[in-house]
Amino acid sequence: MGYDDRSCVRRHKWKLIILTVLLIVVAVAVPLAVIKPWDKNKDEVTTPPPAPEPMKPNQTIAPSTDDSAKPNAYTPALNVAFDYTTTSKTKIRGVNLGGWLVLEPFITPSLFNPYIANGVIDEYTLCKHLGPEAAKALLEKHYASWVTEDTFKRIRDLGLNHVRIPIGFWALGGLKPDEPYVPNLAWTYLLQGIEWARKYGIRVMVELHAAPGSQNGWNHSGRSGAINWINGTDGAANAQRTIPYLTNMATFFSTPAYAHVSPIMGLLNEPAAFILGGDKVKTWYTQAFNAVRAATGQGKGPWAVIHDGMIGLSSWADFMPKSDRMMLDAHLYIMFDDNLMRMNTTTQLKFACETWGSDITTSAAEFGPTMVGEFSVAVNDCATYLNGIGSGNRWEGTWNGAPPKMTGANCANENNVATYTPEYKLFLKNFFLAQIEAYEQGSGWTYWNFKTETNPLWSYFDGVDGGWLPQDANNRGPSFCASNGYSFNKPQPQPEPSATTISAVPTSTTVGTTSTGITISTKPATTTATTTTATSKPVPTDDTP
């Protein structure tokens, strides 16, 4: 290097040093900025992505424009408004299409039996186990065969005028990655069912039976176990996430193509208010109802049906008075209450007339329109998987530590029609009559269910075939309750809840949990305030088969 070269380096030495330092700083800072941008604020909380939105319902099945059909001489044609008010003489007389678009193991055990060894207990675990394609194939085959046009024709021929169709939120899509249900498919089959109903003049009550997170922890909510709706880690979000499904449905059924055939809609089936708290569920129902009416407009859209949440009809007497076409629903069963199940059959018949009849009469006067959306003639819980896959039953004393109905009680023949005696069939007939007469003190009833695979006491069709349910729901002979001197207006005593009734909720249930949800395993004891316990515990008589 010559002198001139060395002199140049000396003259620019500090410039070269500064340039080198700058290059080092840039080389270190840029990668850090790219790789660890959160170092600027380690405590910053990232906002979770918004919940997926349900799809807007669409007409995947072209609707008919003919709403002139009527199912029978006692019911107005579809294009004539059905009177659901408390003073109406025209009553809802219908059946549920359960186990169709929302699976239930006790209705269709054949769908679950091949996979129980793999831990399948509900639709969630079934879809997760099978995977998207196999689950879709299984469900599509089931949807296409469990309900057909002949189903609606027979319902019409039996003198019925309504069907209640349960659907899951997944029918309108909007699923999160951890929700393995088959999306959207059920919606197409629902619309096909509505068209068949329209053809035979039958009105359809579509009800959201399964909400995101599960509103009650039972398998017919889609997923057994934890309640993560209102309660639980995602409970508040899931409760709010449910509402757009309802507004989308209500808006769809408000359109001229569906307003006549689907004039009534259930907002949510059996939210577990007896666990979650009545006030919380009432707050949610207020929000949901207001959102639905904001979407449809006052005086427009379907009637909105709310469920009593198993806290009793009387708890809702002053709920949202003078609301625009709101109806209250109760689900009344004998077999989920240890005391009621132990009554002898004579007492059970009287109880249906006097206690349930009084409950409905009072609710119709204090709340307004009141229906019974689910009931059956079963007085035992022997139906296969009724209490859930892997659970026992109260009848034999194999469920949750409850004693058997009586010494030697056995379920072996309870689901076998061939063993039913004429005396037992007469009891079933009278129990049905006692119940529907009580429920028609309100707006009417829908029987659970239209059919099952193996459990005849839960099948309206089997009951008709077996001779204990009427061939025509409108012509059923003299009043059973009146003929036996039973009144619908007798005041009922209010004893303290019995230990056996309270224990219907498993002792492992965690009440008030906010992190993991509430876990329960089957339905509560009963569904109305006056039926949380029997008024007495008579010695049962062996007058069942």
XYZ file of C-alpha atoms in Angstrom, residues 56-322:
267
model
C -77.746 -17.229 6.018
C -80.455 -19.865 5.515
C -81.102 -20.587 1.866
C -83.760 -22.374 -0.132
C -81.910 -25.541 -1.058
C -85.358 -27.073 -1.638
C -87.764 -25.004 -3.742
C -90.819 -24.112 -1.628
C -94.348 -24.687 -2.847
C -96.680 -21.711 -3.115
C -99.766 -23.778 -2.241
C -100.717 -23.325 1.421
C -104.338 -24.403 1.061
C -104.018 -27.837 2.677
C -105.559 -28.645 6.056
C -104.857 -31.847 8.010
C -108.389 -32.406 9.273
C -111.769 -30.772 9.770
C -110.739 -29.437 13.205
C -107.710 -27.446 12.024
C -107.636 -24.400 9.724
C -105.803 -24.523 6.406
C -102.222 -23.354 6.448
C -103.099 -20.011 4.866
C -105.505 -19.293 7.735
C -103.772 -18.160 10.930
C -103.618 -20.750 13.724
C -104.815 -19.324 17.037
C -102.187 -20.102 19.686
C -103.687 -17.830 22.355
C -104.929 -19.135 25.685
C -108.587 -18.736 24.727
C -108.313 -20.713 21.491
C -110.377 -23.870 21.152
C -108.014 -25.169 18.483
C -105.112 -26.912 20.203
C -101.645 -27.985 19.134
C -101.837 -31.758 18.746
C -98.612 -33.128 17.428
C -95.501 -35.251 17.652
C -91.778 -34.604 17.763
C -89.533 -35.732 14.936
C -86.758 -36.427 17.416
C -83.662 -38.420 16.568
C -83.754 -37.166 12.976
C -81.653 -34.018 12.532
C -80.242 -34.193 16.076
C -79.219 -37.722 17.041
C -80.208 -39.374 20.329
C -78.826 -42.778 21.327
C -82.093 -43.900 22.944
C -84.070 -43.193 19.759
C -81.670 -44.773 17.255
C -79.252 -47.004 19.192
C -78.179 -48.727 15.957
C -76.276 -45.596 14.914
C -74.189 -45.719 18.078
C -73.787 -49.395 18.952
C -70.928 -50.105 16.482
C -68.823 -47.315 17.988
C -69.512 -47.418 21.727
C -66.287 -49.343 22.309
C -64.479 -46.366 20.770
C -65.926 -43.969 23.316
C -68.852 -42.725 21.216
C -71.728 -41.469 23.405
C -73.294 -38.600 21.446
C -73.297 -36.878 18.060
C -70.127 -34.939 18.885
C -68.071 -38.049 19.637
C -69.676 -39.958 16.761
C -68.680 -37.323 14.207
C -65.249 -36.913 15.745
C -64.617 -40.658 15.655
C -65.834 -41.155 12.077
C -64.276 -38.038 10.566
C -65.970 -35.560 8.199
C -66.576 -37.755 5.168
C -67.722 -40.929 6.943
C -69.882 -38.916 9.348
C -71.540 -37.114 6.466
C -72.241 -40.379 4.655
C -73.750 -41.957 7.783
C -75.926 -38.947 8.559
C -77.144 -38.481 5.016
C -78.283 -42.096 4.862
C -80.050 -41.649 8.208
C -81.661 -38.314 7.293
C -83.024 -39.774 4.079
C -84.598 -42.821 5.725
C -85.679 -41.908 9.280
C -88.268 -39.391 8.057
C -89.988 -39.660 4.677
C -93.121 -38.306 3.043
C -95.009 -41.297 4.444
C -94.129 -40.057 7.934
C -96.111 -36.871 7.376
C -98.960 -38.665 5.676
C -99.362 -40.941 8.677
C -99.164 -38.009 11.096
C -101.960 -36.348 9.136
C -104.030 -39.525 9.120
C -103.771 -39.785 12.927
C -105.543 -36.459 13.359
C -102.432 -34.489 14.322
C -101.768 -30.927 13.179
C -98.200 -30.033 14.238
C -94.705 -31.478 14.205
C -91.885 -30.184 16.354
C -88.538 -30.631 14.593
C -85.327 -30.331 16.634
C -82.206 -29.066 14.850
C -78.645 -28.402 15.969
C -76.795 -25.148 15.451
C -74.523 -26.947 13.003
C -77.424 -27.117 10.533
C -76.517 -23.511 9.742
C -72.769 -24.047 9.772
C -70.490 -21.508 11.400
C -68.461 -24.199 13.146
C -65.196 -23.729 15.019
C -62.264 -26.070 14.329
C -62.974 -28.094 17.501
C -66.632 -28.733 16.577
C -66.674 -31.928 14.475
C -70.376 -31.843 13.542
C -71.431 -32.165 9.908
C -72.376 -28.622 8.841
C -75.293 -27.471 6.671
C -76.501 -30.916 5.585
C -79.424 -31.076 8.022
C -80.811 -27.776 6.710
C -81.632 -29.274 3.313
C -83.471 -32.186 4.920
C -85.337 -29.808 7.226
C -86.626 -27.892 4.218
C -87.649 -31.134 2.535
C -89.557 -32.081 5.682
C -91.307 -28.719 5.694
C -92.445 -29.282 2.115
C -93.928 -32.670 3.018
C -95.638 -31.049 6.015
C -97.028 -28.338 3.756
C -98.489 -30.956 1.401
C -100.510 -32.502 4.243
C -101.472 -29.267 5.980
C -99.243 -29.817 9.020
C -97.628 -26.861 10.749
C -93.955 -27.081 11.682
C -92.337 -25.850 14.881
C -88.586 -25.775 14.276
C -86.622 -25.641 17.519
C -82.953 -25.066 18.203
C -82.248 -28.225 20.186
C -78.482 -27.888 20.464
C -76.577 -24.655 21.100
C -72.828 -23.992 20.880
C -71.163 -25.319 24.023
C -74.234 -27.379 25.078
C -76.956 -25.645 27.053
C -77.585 -28.613 29.357
C -74.814 -31.217 29.089
C -77.144 -33.950 27.771
C -76.519 -35.957 24.639
C -79.455 -34.423 22.783
C -77.654 -31.085 22.948
C -75.021 -32.595 20.687
C -72.441 -33.156 23.386
C -72.700 -34.837 26.785
C -70.814 -33.602 29.813
C -69.861 -30.019 30.529
C -72.229 -27.100 30.127
C -70.243 -24.402 28.351
C -73.163 -22.139 27.551
C -73.620 -19.113 29.861
C -71.335 -21.060 32.211
C -67.731 -22.147 31.626
C -64.651 -20.819 29.871
C -66.481 -20.005 26.640
C -69.957 -19.903 28.153
C -70.678 -16.210 27.717
C -69.360 -16.230 24.165
C -71.357 -19.331 23.264
C -74.545 -17.850 24.693
C -74.107 -14.759 22.526
C -73.000 -16.863 19.582
C -76.350 -18.704 19.739
C -78.439 -15.602 19.049
C -77.486 -15.057 15.367
C -78.654 -18.585 14.631
C -82.067 -17.660 16.005
C -82.330 -14.342 14.193
C -81.318 -15.975 10.905
C -83.908 -18.716 11.386
C -86.662 -16.315 12.428
C -85.966 -14.061 9.456
C -86.071 -17.031 7.095
C -89.349 -18.380 8.486
C -90.867 -14.893 8.285
C -90.701 -14.880 4.496
C -93.929 -15.484 2.568
C -92.726 -18.912 1.460
C -92.603 -20.191 5.062
C -94.741 -17.913 7.224
C -97.833 -20.125 6.927
C -96.253 -23.548 7.298
C -93.725 -22.606 10.025
C -95.572 -20.086 12.205
C -93.964 -21.079 15.510
C -90.305 -21.509 16.517
C -88.570 -22.811 19.636
C -85.740 -20.523 20.729
C -83.835 -23.165 22.703
C -84.595 -26.619 24.070
C -84.150 -27.262 27.779
C -81.489 -24.777 28.897
C -80.489 -26.056 32.335
C -81.762 -23.101 34.346
C -82.037 -25.341 37.408
C -78.233 -25.506 37.335
C -77.198 -22.297 35.586
C -79.618 -20.107 37.538
C -83.036 -18.907 36.513
C -82.079 -15.241 36.351
C -79.184 -15.894 33.972
C -81.331 -17.938 31.613
C -84.114 -15.350 31.756
C -81.618 -12.636 30.869
C -80.461 -14.649 27.877
C -84.033 -15.355 26.759
C -84.783 -11.633 27.002
C -81.821 -10.828 24.752
C -82.681 -13.622 22.308
C -86.362 -12.712 22.090
C -85.624 -9.020 21.592
C -83.073 -9.854 18.885
C -85.591 -12.082 17.099
C -88.288 -9.420 17.182
C -85.812 -6.773 16.047
C -85.057 -9.011 13.069
C -88.668 -9.846 12.179
C -90.400 -6.669 13.296
C -93.187 -6.437 15.851
C -96.257 -8.394 14.882
C -94.279 -10.333 12.281
C -92.390 -13.576 12.183
C -93.089 -16.828 14.008
C -94.337 -17.217 17.545
C -91.343 -17.572 19.881
C -91.371 -20.475 22.348
C -89.200 -20.448 25.470
C -88.595 -23.420 27.769
C -89.077 -23.333 31.531
C -85.565 -24.675 32.150
C -86.861 -27.149 34.752
C -87.360 -24.419 37.349
C -91.149 -24.630 37.183
C -93.835 -22.865 35.193
C -94.700 -20.613 38.108
C -91.185 -19.129 37.994
C -92.056 -17.558 34.640
C -95.428 -16.060 35.578
C -94.244 -12.450 35.316
C -91.602 -12.898 32.615
C -91.712 -10.257 29.872
C -95.446 -9.515 30.180
C -97.359 -8.469 27.051
